[in-house]
Amino acid sequence: MLIKKNHIFPKIYQASAQSFHLAPAGLVIAQFLCGLLMWAGTVQAQPMMADLKPILDTKSQSIYMYQSSIKNLPPDWKKVWVLTNFYQDPSQAALTILSTRRNILFDCRKNRFSTLALIKYGQVNALGKPVLQTDSGFDLKEREIPEGSAMEIIKGLVCS
């Protein structure tokens, strides 16, 4: 009986020693996986950022166009996604919306546009989850493109 107890004790000791050695290895694996996910997120975001064409950059906002999002629609309509980043003015109240993405439909022949979707984000470059909004941003009402505006620049690039 005494021999049997001594025989069991080393197995229990070995099991606890093995689990002790696995914990740091598990931590290393978890750190590696976290690093891999962060790297993958950075690599995934780089093509998205490379796809952006700068349109306008001011102290209060930057406007970009996603070049790969341009779609031709009949008869002379074009659809494009536009990113707007808003910059915080230190003298103003804190902004809750730091960026928006808009899906804009241009009527190239009539020089008019409509907003198909508007998505608001709490982080710049439309990163993170969208901010909860009650409206869809869908505004099919055609508007005249203001002369000298960022919309006119985008329309010139999209409809050319």
Coordinates of C-alpha atoms in Angstrom, one line a residue:
M1 CA 0.0 0.0 0.0
L2 CA 2.8 2.4 0.8
I3 CA 4.5 1.7 -2.5
K4 CA 1.2 2.4 -4.3
K5 CA 0.9 5.9 -2.6
N6 CA 4.5 6.8 -3.5
H7 CA 3.8 5.6 -7.1
I8 CA 0.7 7.9 -7.3
F9 CA 2.3 10.9 -5.8
P10 CA 4.9 11.5 -8.5
K11 CA 2.2 11.3 -11.2
I12 CA 0.2 14.0 -9.4
Y13 CA 3.4 16.0 -9.0
Q14 CA 4.2 15.5 -12.7
A15 CA 0.7 16.6 -13.8
S16 CA 0.8 19.8 -11.8
A17 CA 4.3 20.5 -13.0
Q18 CA 3.2 20.0 -16.6
S19 CA 0.3 22.3 -16.2
F20 CA 2.6 24.9 -14.6
H21 CA 4.9 24.7 -17.7
L22 CA 2.0 24.9 -20.1
A23 CA 0.7 28.1 -18.7
P24 CA 3.6 30.2 -19.9
A25 CA 3.5 28.4 -23.3
G26 CA -0.2 29.2 -23.5
L27 CA 0.5 32.8 -22.7
V28 CA 3.2 32.9 -25.5
I29 CA 0.7 31.4 -27.9
A30 CA -2.0 33.9 -26.9
Q31 CA 0.4 36.8 -27.3
F32 CA 1.5 35.4 -30.7
L33 CA -2.2 35.1 -31.8
C34 CA -3.0 38.7 -30.6
G35 CA 0.0 40.0 -32.5
L36 CA -1.0 38.1 -35.6
L37 CA -4.5 39.5 -35.5
M38 CA -3.2 43.0 -35.0
W39 CA -0.9 42.6 -38.0
A40 CA -3.7 41.2 -40.1
G41 CA -5.9 44.1 -39.2
T42 CA -3.2 46.5 -40.2
V43 CA -2.5 44.7 -43.5
Q44 CA -6.3 44.7 -44.2
A45 CA -6.6 48.4 -43.4
Q46 CA -3.7 49.4 -45.6
P47 CA -5.3 48.5 -49.0
M48 CA -8.5 50.3 -47.8
M49 CA -6.5 53.4 -47.0
A50 CA -4.5 53.1 -50.3
D51 CA -7.8 53.1 -52.2
L52 CA -8.7 56.5 -50.8
K53 CA -8.2 59.5 -53.1
P54 CA -7.9 62.8 -51.2
I55 CA -10.4 65.4 -52.3
L56 CA -10.3 68.2 -49.7
D57 CA -8.3 68.8 -46.5
T58 CA -9.1 71.7 -44.1
K59 CA -8.7 72.3 -40.4
S60 CA -12.2 71.0 -39.6
Q61 CA -12.5 68.0 -42.1
S62 CA -10.9 65.8 -44.7
I63 CA -12.8 64.3 -47.6
Y64 CA -11.7 61.2 -49.5
M65 CA -13.3 59.1 -52.2
Y66 CA -13.0 55.3 -52.4
Q67 CA -11.8 54.8 -56.0
S68 CA -12.7 51.2 -56.2
S69 CA -16.3 51.9 -55.2
I70 CA -17.1 53.9 -58.4
K71 CA -20.0 52.1 -60.2
N72 CA -21.5 52.9 -63.6
L73 CA -25.3 52.9 -63.7
P74 CA -27.5 53.6 -66.7
P75 CA -28.1 56.0 -68.3
D76 CA -25.5 58.5 -67.1
W77 CA -25.4 57.9 -63.3
K78 CA -22.4 57.0 -61.2
K79 CA -22.3 55.8 -57.6
V80 CA -19.4 56.3 -55.2
W81 CA -18.5 56.0 -51.5
V82 CA -17.1 59.1 -49.8
L83 CA -15.3 59.3 -46.5
T84 CA -15.3 62.4 -44.3
N85 CA -13.1 62.8 -41.2
F86 CA -14.0 65.5 -38.8
Y87 CA -11.3 67.2 -36.6
Q88 CA -11.8 68.3 -33.1
D89 CA -11.5 72.1 -32.4
P90 CA -10.0 72.4 -28.9
S91 CA -12.3 75.4 -28.1
Q92 CA -15.5 73.5 -29.1
A93 CA -17.4 70.7 -27.3
A94 CA -16.1 67.1 -27.9
L95 CA -17.3 65.5 -31.1
T96 CA -19.1 62.2 -30.9
I97 CA -19.0 61.6 -34.7
L98 CA -15.4 61.6 -36.0
S99 CA -16.1 60.3 -39.5
T100 CA -18.9 59.4 -41.9
R101 CA -19.2 57.3 -45.0
R102 CA -21.7 58.4 -47.6
N103 CA -22.9 56.5 -50.7
I104 CA -23.6 59.2 -53.3
L105 CA -25.4 58.8 -56.6
F106 CA -24.5 61.4 -59.3
D107 CA -26.6 62.2 -62.3
C108 CA -23.7 63.2 -64.5
R109 CA -25.9 64.7 -67.2
K110 CA -28.0 66.9 -65.0
N111 CA -25.2 67.9 -62.5
R112 CA -27.2 66.7 -59.5
F113 CA -26.7 64.2 -56.7
S114 CA -28.5 62.1 -54.1
T115 CA -27.4 60.4 -50.9
L116 CA -28.2 56.7 -50.8
A117 CA -26.7 56.0 -47.4
L118 CA -25.0 57.8 -44.5
I119 CA -23.1 55.9 -41.9
K120 CA -21.6 57.7 -38.8
Y121 CA -18.6 56.5 -36.9
G122 CA -17.0 57.4 -33.5
Q123 CA -13.5 56.9 -34.9
V124 CA -11.6 58.5 -37.8
N125 CA -11.4 56.7 -41.2
A126 CA -14.7 55.0 -40.5
L127 CA -13.0 52.5 -38.2
G128 CA -14.8 50.7 -35.4
K129 CA -18.5 50.1 -35.1
P130 CA -20.9 52.6 -36.5
V131 CA -22.6 55.0 -34.1
L132 CA -26.2 54.1 -33.4
Q133 CA -28.4 56.3 -35.5
T134 CA -32.1 56.4 -35.9
D135 CA -32.2 57.5 -39.6
S136 CA -30.8 55.6 -42.5
G137 CA -29.2 58.6 -44.2
F138 CA -31.2 57.7 -47.3
D139 CA -32.1 61.0 -49.1
L140 CA -33.1 60.3 -52.7
K141 CA -34.0 64.0 -53.2
E142 CA -31.8 65.2 -56.0
R143 CA -29.8 68.3 -55.1
E144 CA -27.9 70.7 -57.3
I145 CA -24.1 70.3 -57.0
P146 CA -22.8 73.5 -55.4
E147 CA -20.2 75.3 -57.5
G148 CA -16.7 75.1 -56.0
S149 CA -17.6 72.5 -53.4
A150 CA -16.0 69.1 -52.7
M151 CA -19.1 67.5 -54.4
E152 CA -18.2 69.3 -57.6
I153 CA -14.6 67.9 -57.4
I154 CA -15.9 64.4 -56.7
K155 CA -18.4 64.6 -59.5
G156 CA -15.7 65.8 -61.9
L157 CA -13.5 62.7 -61.0
V158 CA -16.4 60.2 -61.0
C159 CA -18.2 61.4 -64.2
S160 CA -15.1 62.0 -66.3

